[in-house]
Amino acid sequence: MRQHIISSTLLDLCIVDDDEKLMDYGQQGAAFLSAHDLIYIKYAIKIQRRRGRRVVCRDWRDFDADSFQTDVSGIDWTSLISSNNIDEKIEIYNSELLRIFDSHVPLRQRNFKNLPAPWLRGDIQQAMRDRDLARRVWRRRRNDANYNRYKALRNSAQKLVRQAKQDYYNNIFNRARDANGIWNGLRHLGLIKSKDTGKCLTHAAGELNRFFVGYEAAQSMNEHDTLDDVLTGNFDEERFHWSYITPLRIRRAITRTKSNAVGLDGISLLLLKFTINSTMPIIEHLFNFSLMQGAFPKQWKVALIRPIPKIRNPTLCQHYRPISILPTLSKALERVVCEQIQDYLEGAGLCDPCQSAYRSNHSIQTRIIRMLDDVRYAADLRKITVSVFFDFSKAFDRVDHLTLIRKLNNLNFSDSTLRWVHSYLTGRTQAVKDDSNGTLSSPLPVVAGVPQGSVLGPLLFTMYLTDFGRVLRHCKYNFYADDLQIYIHCEPRDIHVAIRNINDDIEAIKNWTIANRLLLNPEKTQAIIMGTSRFINSTDLSTIPAVRVNGTSLQYSTSVRYLGVTILNTMSWEMQVTKISNKVNSVLYQLKLSKHLLPEALKVRLVIALVFPHIDYCCAAYTDLVEVYL
C-alpha cells in the first residue's frame, strides 16, 4: 500500500502467500519523496539446498556380449517346461535371466550432483574471470581505455562460450544413434519440455496410489455373478479361438515395442532383445501355454505408477496424471493377442463403423473429416447442425469386468478366450513410485477398468462400447476412444424439435452409461449449433431450449476444441489457424535462440520434427480454408 502522510490508497499492494512468513512490515518517510512514505515488509523465506540425485543403474563397463550370450544359452529350462503353473514358469524365467544379467551387468548406485555447464572448460572460466575483473576496473575508473579492454574481453569470452556450446551439442547430436538421443539433446537446449523425473511429489506415494485406484463405484456391479455364469460350457468352432503364436509374431511384437521403461519384474526391453535368439523357444512356450490354460501371469498384473504433474505447481492429488509401466514381455503378448482380436473383428464385420480409435485406416483426421462433411452437406441444404460433445469421467477406469465379458460373449468369443481375458483383467494391483527418493508405495488392488499403459486395454475398451449404436434414435454419433459426439441436422425453423430429439437421446445415453457403470461429466460437456454465418447470426440463442445433461443446462458455445482441433460454430478456421501460428512461432523463436549451436542439417531435421507436425495435424480437414488464413 502506498501511504500518504494524511491518507492512504490501495494503488500498490504487498501480497504474501503465507502470513506466518511475514516477520515485520511498516512505512518510513523519505526525504526525496513529497508527501509520500516508502513501505516495506520483512519476509522469512527458507531457501532449501538442492540435493543430488541417487540413481540405481546398470554398470556396463565390463560387459562382454559373447560371454553373456554363452551363459544365457547354457540355462537349464527343464523345470520351467515341466511346470504346470504359468506363475511358476514366469518366476523361473525371470529369476534365471536376471541372475545371468546381474552377474554380467551389476546394479550400481550413483550420486549425481549439480555440476557446472558441461562445456565450461578451464580456459573459458579464466576468460570469464578476466572479463569480470576488467568490468570492475572500468566501473571504478570510467575511461575509454578501460571500457575498450572490458569490451574486448567480454566479446572474447562470449565467443569462447558459443563455440564450446556448439562443439558440445554437435558432438551429442553426431553421437546420437537414434531419435531418443536427439530428443535428449533438445531437452538440454530447452527446445522441448524436459522430463519432471526427480522432482519431489507434493503428496506421499501411498496417498497418490489410493487416489488413483479409488472411486465411489469400486465394487463390481455384478458382485453376485461369476465368470461361470457367462461361459456357455460348449465348444463351438464358429466362435473366436486363439491361434498358435509363432516365433515370427513374437519377434515382430518385441521389435515394435519402443518404450525402454522397466516394470517391477526387472526385465528390460534391452535384455529381451539381447537374449531373444537364445530364449525364443521359451517365450514361445510361455505365450502359448498362457493362452491354452486361460491364465495370465500374476507377475505381469502388477503396474508401476509414476505420477506426472498436469500443471506447473501441483497442490492436489488430481493435479497428477498416473503413468502406468507394465512388464515389457507382457506387452509383447498383449500385442500378439491384440492383432488376433483385431483380425477377427475386421473379418467378421463386428467393428463399430463410428469408432475410429485403434483401427487401421482410421484416425482423428478421418473422424473429423466425416463429421465436418456431414455439417457442410447439411449447410448446403440450408440446414443447421446441433451437436453435443460429451466428456466421461475416468472412462477407462470404470469398465466393469463381467459386463465386458458378456459383451465379448455376444461378439462370439469362445469360452477359452473369455477365460483368458477375465484372467487378464482381474487380480491386478498397482504401486506408486516416488522417483525423488526411490520410495515405493504398498500395492493396492485394481478392481475395475482396463489396464492403463497396456496394449490390449484400449482395444477392450472400444469393445465395451460396441452396443452404443443401438442407443440413439435420432442423432448420428462419433466415437474416438472415449470422446463421444452426437449431432442432428434440422432446418432453422425446426430447431425446437431437434433439441427435443437430442435431449431424448441424451436421456438414453445417460441410462446406457448407468447400465455400463460409466459417468458423464456435464461440466466439461459442450453444446454448439453449427451452420453458415447467415443462419448462425440470425439465430437468437436466448429463445432456444437448452440442451440438458444430467439435469444441467448447457450454454451454447461459439467454438469447441474437438480432438485437438478448434471448430467455430460458423465453420471458420480462424481460431485454429491462430493457434497453429502461435505454436509454430514459439518453436521457431526457440530455434532462433539456438541457431548458432546447430549444424544446418540438424536445423532442417528440427523444423521437420518440431514445426511440421503442428501444420500437418488434421490438415486434410481444412478443405474450405480461405486464402486469408494461409
Short mmCIF file of N, CA and C in Angstrom, two decimals, residues 183-262:
data_model
loop_
_atom_site.label_atom_id
_atom_site.label_comp_id
_atom_site.label_asym_id
_atom_site.label_seq_id
_atom_site.Cartn_x
_atom_site.Cartn_y
_atom_site.Cartn_z
N TRP A 183 16.37 -36.30 -28.99
CA TRP A 183 15.39 -35.63 -28.12
C TRP A 183 16.01 -35.26 -26.78
N ASN A 184 16.91 -36.09 -26.26
CA ASN A 184 17.60 -35.73 -25.01
C ASN A 184 18.45 -34.48 -25.20
N GLY A 185 19.10 -34.37 -26.37
CA GLY A 185 19.86 -33.16 -26.66
C GLY A 185 18.98 -31.94 -26.75
N LEU A 186 17.79 -32.11 -27.32
CA LEU A 186 16.86 -30.99 -27.42
C LEU A 186 16.36 -30.56 -26.04
N ARG A 187 16.19 -31.52 -25.13
CA ARG A 187 15.79 -31.16 -23.77
C ARG A 187 16.88 -30.34 -23.08
N HIS A 188 18.15 -30.69 -23.33
CA HIS A 188 19.24 -29.90 -22.77
C HIS A 188 19.21 -28.47 -23.29
N LEU A 189 18.86 -28.32 -24.57
CA LEU A 189 18.79 -26.99 -25.16
C LEU A 189 17.56 -26.22 -24.73
N GLY A 190 16.56 -26.90 -24.16
CA GLY A 190 15.33 -26.24 -23.77
C GLY A 190 14.35 -26.08 -24.91
N LEU A 191 14.58 -26.77 -26.04
CA LEU A 191 13.68 -26.64 -27.19
C LEU A 191 12.40 -27.44 -26.99
N ILE A 192 12.45 -28.46 -26.16
CA ILE A 192 11.24 -29.21 -25.82
C ILE A 192 11.20 -29.34 -24.31
N LYS A 193 10.01 -29.64 -23.79
CA LYS A 193 9.80 -29.71 -22.36
C LYS A 193 10.63 -30.83 -21.76
N SER A 194 11.32 -30.52 -20.68
CA SER A 194 12.13 -31.53 -20.02
C SER A 194 11.27 -32.43 -19.17
N LYS A 195 11.76 -33.62 -18.91
CA LYS A 195 11.04 -34.56 -18.07
C LYS A 195 11.09 -34.09 -16.62
N ASP A 196 10.01 -34.40 -15.87
CA ASP A 196 9.93 -33.99 -14.48
C ASP A 196 10.42 -35.06 -13.52
N THR A 197 11.26 -35.97 -14.00
CA THR A 197 11.76 -37.02 -13.13
C THR A 197 12.66 -36.42 -12.05
N GLY A 198 12.54 -36.97 -10.86
CA GLY A 198 13.38 -36.49 -9.77
C GLY A 198 12.76 -35.35 -9.00
N LYS A 199 11.67 -34.78 -9.45
CA LYS A 199 11.02 -33.68 -8.74
C LYS A 199 10.19 -34.23 -7.60
N CYS A 200 10.30 -33.61 -6.43
CA CYS A 200 9.60 -34.10 -5.26
C CYS A 200 8.09 -34.01 -5.46
N LEU A 201 7.39 -35.06 -5.02
CA LEU A 201 5.94 -35.07 -5.08
C LEU A 201 5.37 -34.28 -3.90
N THR A 202 4.22 -33.66 -4.11
CA THR A 202 3.58 -32.89 -3.04
C THR A 202 2.77 -33.78 -2.10
N HIS A 203 2.56 -35.04 -2.48
CA HIS A 203 1.82 -35.99 -1.66
C HIS A 203 2.63 -37.27 -1.53
N ALA A 204 2.36 -38.00 -0.48
CA ALA A 204 3.04 -39.28 -0.29
C ALA A 204 2.62 -40.26 -1.38
N ALA A 205 3.52 -41.19 -1.69
CA ALA A 205 3.24 -42.16 -2.75
C ALA A 205 1.99 -42.98 -2.43
N GLY A 206 1.82 -43.36 -1.17
CA GLY A 206 0.64 -44.13 -0.78
C GLY A 206 -0.65 -43.36 -0.95
N GLU A 207 -0.62 -42.06 -0.64
CA GLU A 207 -1.82 -41.22 -0.79
C GLU A 207 -2.20 -41.09 -2.26
N LEU A 208 -1.21 -40.90 -3.11
CA LEU A 208 -1.49 -40.81 -4.54
C LEU A 208 -2.02 -42.13 -5.08
N ASN A 209 -1.48 -43.24 -4.59
CA ASN A 209 -1.94 -44.54 -5.06
C ASN A 209 -3.41 -44.76 -4.69
N ARG A 210 -3.78 -44.38 -3.46
CA ARG A 210 -5.18 -44.52 -3.04
C ARG A 210 -6.10 -43.66 -3.89
N PHE A 211 -5.62 -42.48 -4.27
CA PHE A 211 -6.45 -41.61 -5.12
C PHE A 211 -6.61 -42.20 -6.52
N PHE A 212 -5.52 -42.75 -7.07
CA PHE A 212 -5.56 -43.27 -8.43
C PHE A 212 -6.48 -44.50 -8.55
N VAL A 213 -6.50 -45.35 -7.54
CA VAL A 213 -7.30 -46.58 -7.66
C VAL A 213 -8.70 -46.42 -7.11
N GLY A 214 -8.96 -45.40 -6.31
CA GLY A 214 -10.22 -45.29 -5.62
C GLY A 214 -11.22 -44.40 -6.32
N TYR A 215 -12.42 -44.91 -6.50
CA TYR A 215 -13.55 -44.08 -6.88
C TYR A 215 -14.80 -44.67 -6.25
N GLU A 216 -15.87 -43.91 -6.27
CA GLU A 216 -17.04 -44.26 -5.47
C GLU A 216 -17.69 -45.56 -5.88
N ALA A 217 -17.40 -46.04 -7.09
CA ALA A 217 -18.02 -47.30 -7.55
C ALA A 217 -16.97 -48.37 -7.66
N ALA A 218 -16.28 -48.66 -6.56
CA ALA A 218 -15.15 -49.58 -6.61
C ALA A 218 -15.58 -51.04 -6.69
N GLN A 219 -16.74 -51.38 -6.15
CA GLN A 219 -17.17 -52.78 -6.16
C GLN A 219 -17.78 -53.15 -7.49
N SER A 220 -17.65 -54.39 -7.86
CA SER A 220 -18.18 -54.86 -9.13
C SER A 220 -19.70 -54.75 -9.16
N MET A 221 -20.21 -54.30 -10.29
CA MET A 221 -21.65 -54.15 -10.44
C MET A 221 -22.33 -55.52 -10.39
N ASN A 222 -21.64 -56.54 -10.87
CA ASN A 222 -22.20 -57.88 -10.90
C ASN A 222 -21.59 -58.73 -9.79
N GLU A 223 -21.64 -58.18 -8.56
CA GLU A 223 -20.94 -58.85 -7.45
C GLU A 223 -21.51 -60.23 -7.14
N HIS A 224 -22.76 -60.49 -7.56
CA HIS A 224 -23.35 -61.79 -7.31
C HIS A 224 -23.13 -62.75 -8.48
N ASP A 225 -22.59 -62.25 -9.59
CA ASP A 225 -22.35 -63.08 -10.75
C ASP A 225 -20.89 -63.53 -10.78
N THR A 226 -20.64 -64.58 -11.50
CA THR A 226 -19.28 -65.11 -11.65
C THR A 226 -19.02 -65.36 -13.13
N LEU A 227 -17.77 -65.67 -13.43
CA LEU A 227 -17.40 -65.96 -14.82
C LEU A 227 -18.18 -67.16 -15.35
N ASP A 228 -18.41 -68.16 -14.51
CA ASP A 228 -19.13 -69.36 -14.96
C ASP A 228 -20.55 -69.05 -15.39
N ASP A 229 -21.13 -67.97 -14.88
CA ASP A 229 -22.48 -67.59 -15.29
C ASP A 229 -22.50 -67.07 -16.73
N VAL A 230 -21.33 -66.64 -17.23
CA VAL A 230 -21.25 -66.09 -18.58
C VAL A 230 -20.84 -67.16 -19.59
N LEU A 231 -19.97 -68.06 -19.20
CA LEU A 231 -19.47 -69.07 -20.12
C LEU A 231 -20.58 -70.02 -20.58
N THR A 232 -20.51 -70.43 -21.84
CA THR A 232 -21.54 -71.33 -22.39
C THR A 232 -21.31 -72.77 -22.00
N GLY A 233 -20.06 -73.15 -21.78
CA GLY A 233 -19.75 -74.52 -21.43
C GLY A 233 -19.69 -75.46 -22.61
N ASN A 234 -19.84 -74.93 -23.81
CA ASN A 234 -19.83 -75.74 -25.03
C ASN A 234 -18.72 -75.28 -25.95
N PHE A 235 -18.20 -76.21 -26.75
CA PHE A 235 -17.20 -75.86 -27.75
C PHE A 235 -17.90 -75.59 -29.08
N ASP A 236 -17.65 -74.44 -29.64
CA ASP A 236 -18.25 -74.05 -30.91
C ASP A 236 -17.13 -73.52 -31.80
N GLU A 237 -16.84 -74.25 -32.86
CA GLU A 237 -15.73 -73.86 -33.73
C GLU A 237 -16.03 -72.60 -34.51
N GLU A 238 -17.29 -72.16 -34.56
CA GLU A 238 -17.65 -70.93 -35.24
C GLU A 238 -17.26 -69.69 -34.44
N ARG A 239 -17.02 -69.89 -33.16
CA ARG A 239 -16.64 -68.76 -32.31
C ARG A 239 -15.15 -68.45 -32.46
N PHE A 240 -14.76 -67.33 -31.89
CA PHE A 240 -13.37 -66.89 -31.99
C PHE A 240 -12.51 -67.66 -30.99
N HIS A 241 -11.44 -68.29 -31.50
CA HIS A 241 -10.47 -69.01 -30.67
C HIS A 241 -9.08 -68.44 -30.92
N TRP A 242 -8.20 -68.62 -29.94
CA TRP A 242 -6.81 -68.17 -30.11
C TRP A 242 -6.11 -69.02 -31.18
N SER A 243 -5.24 -68.37 -31.92
CA SER A 243 -4.36 -69.08 -32.87
C SER A 243 -3.00 -69.30 -32.21
N TYR A 244 -2.29 -70.30 -32.70
CA TYR A 244 -0.96 -70.58 -32.16
C TYR A 244 -0.04 -69.40 -32.46
N ILE A 245 0.75 -68.99 -31.47
CA ILE A 245 1.67 -67.85 -31.62
C ILE A 245 3.01 -68.37 -32.11
N THR A 246 3.43 -67.91 -33.25
CA THR A 246 4.68 -68.36 -33.86
C THR A 246 5.84 -67.46 -33.44
N PRO A 247 7.07 -67.93 -33.55
CA PRO A 247 8.23 -67.09 -33.23
C PRO A 247 8.28 -65.81 -34.06
N LEU A 248 7.82 -65.86 -35.31
CA LEU A 248 7.84 -64.67 -36.15
C LEU A 248 6.97 -63.57 -35.56
N ARG A 249 5.78 -63.93 -35.08
CA ARG A 249 4.89 -62.94 -34.48
C ARG A 249 5.47 -62.41 -33.17
N ILE A 250 6.12 -63.27 -32.40
CA ILE A 250 6.72 -62.82 -31.15
C ILE A 250 7.85 -61.83 -31.41
N ARG A 251 8.71 -62.17 -32.38
CA ARG A 251 9.82 -61.27 -32.70
C ARG A 251 9.31 -59.92 -33.20
N ARG A 252 8.26 -59.96 -34.02
CA ARG A 252 7.70 -58.70 -34.52
C ARG A 252 7.09 -57.88 -33.39
N ALA A 253 6.43 -58.54 -32.44
CA ALA A 253 5.83 -57.82 -31.32
C ALA A 253 6.89 -57.16 -30.45
N ILE A 254 7.99 -57.87 -30.18
CA ILE A 254 9.05 -57.29 -29.36
C ILE A 254 9.74 -56.16 -30.11
N THR A 255 9.92 -56.32 -31.41
CA THR A 255 10.57 -55.28 -32.21
C THR A 255 9.74 -54.01 -32.24
N ARG A 256 8.42 -54.15 -32.27
CA ARG A 256 7.53 -52.99 -32.32
C ARG A 256 7.45 -52.26 -30.99
N THR A 257 7.91 -52.86 -29.91
CA THR A 257 7.90 -52.20 -28.61
C THR A 257 9.00 -51.14 -28.58
N LYS A 258 8.64 -49.93 -28.22
CA LYS A 258 9.58 -48.81 -28.25
C LYS A 258 9.98 -48.31 -26.86
N SER A 259 9.13 -48.51 -25.87
CA SER A 259 9.41 -47.97 -24.54
C SER A 259 10.53 -48.74 -23.86
N ASN A 260 11.46 -48.00 -23.26
CA ASN A 260 12.55 -48.62 -22.50
C ASN A 260 12.25 -48.68 -21.01
N ALA A 261 11.05 -48.27 -20.60
CA ALA A 261 10.69 -48.30 -19.19
C ALA A 261 10.66 -49.75 -18.69
N VAL A 262 11.15 -49.95 -17.48
CA VAL A 262 11.26 -51.29 -16.90
C VAL A 262 10.19 -51.46 -15.83
#
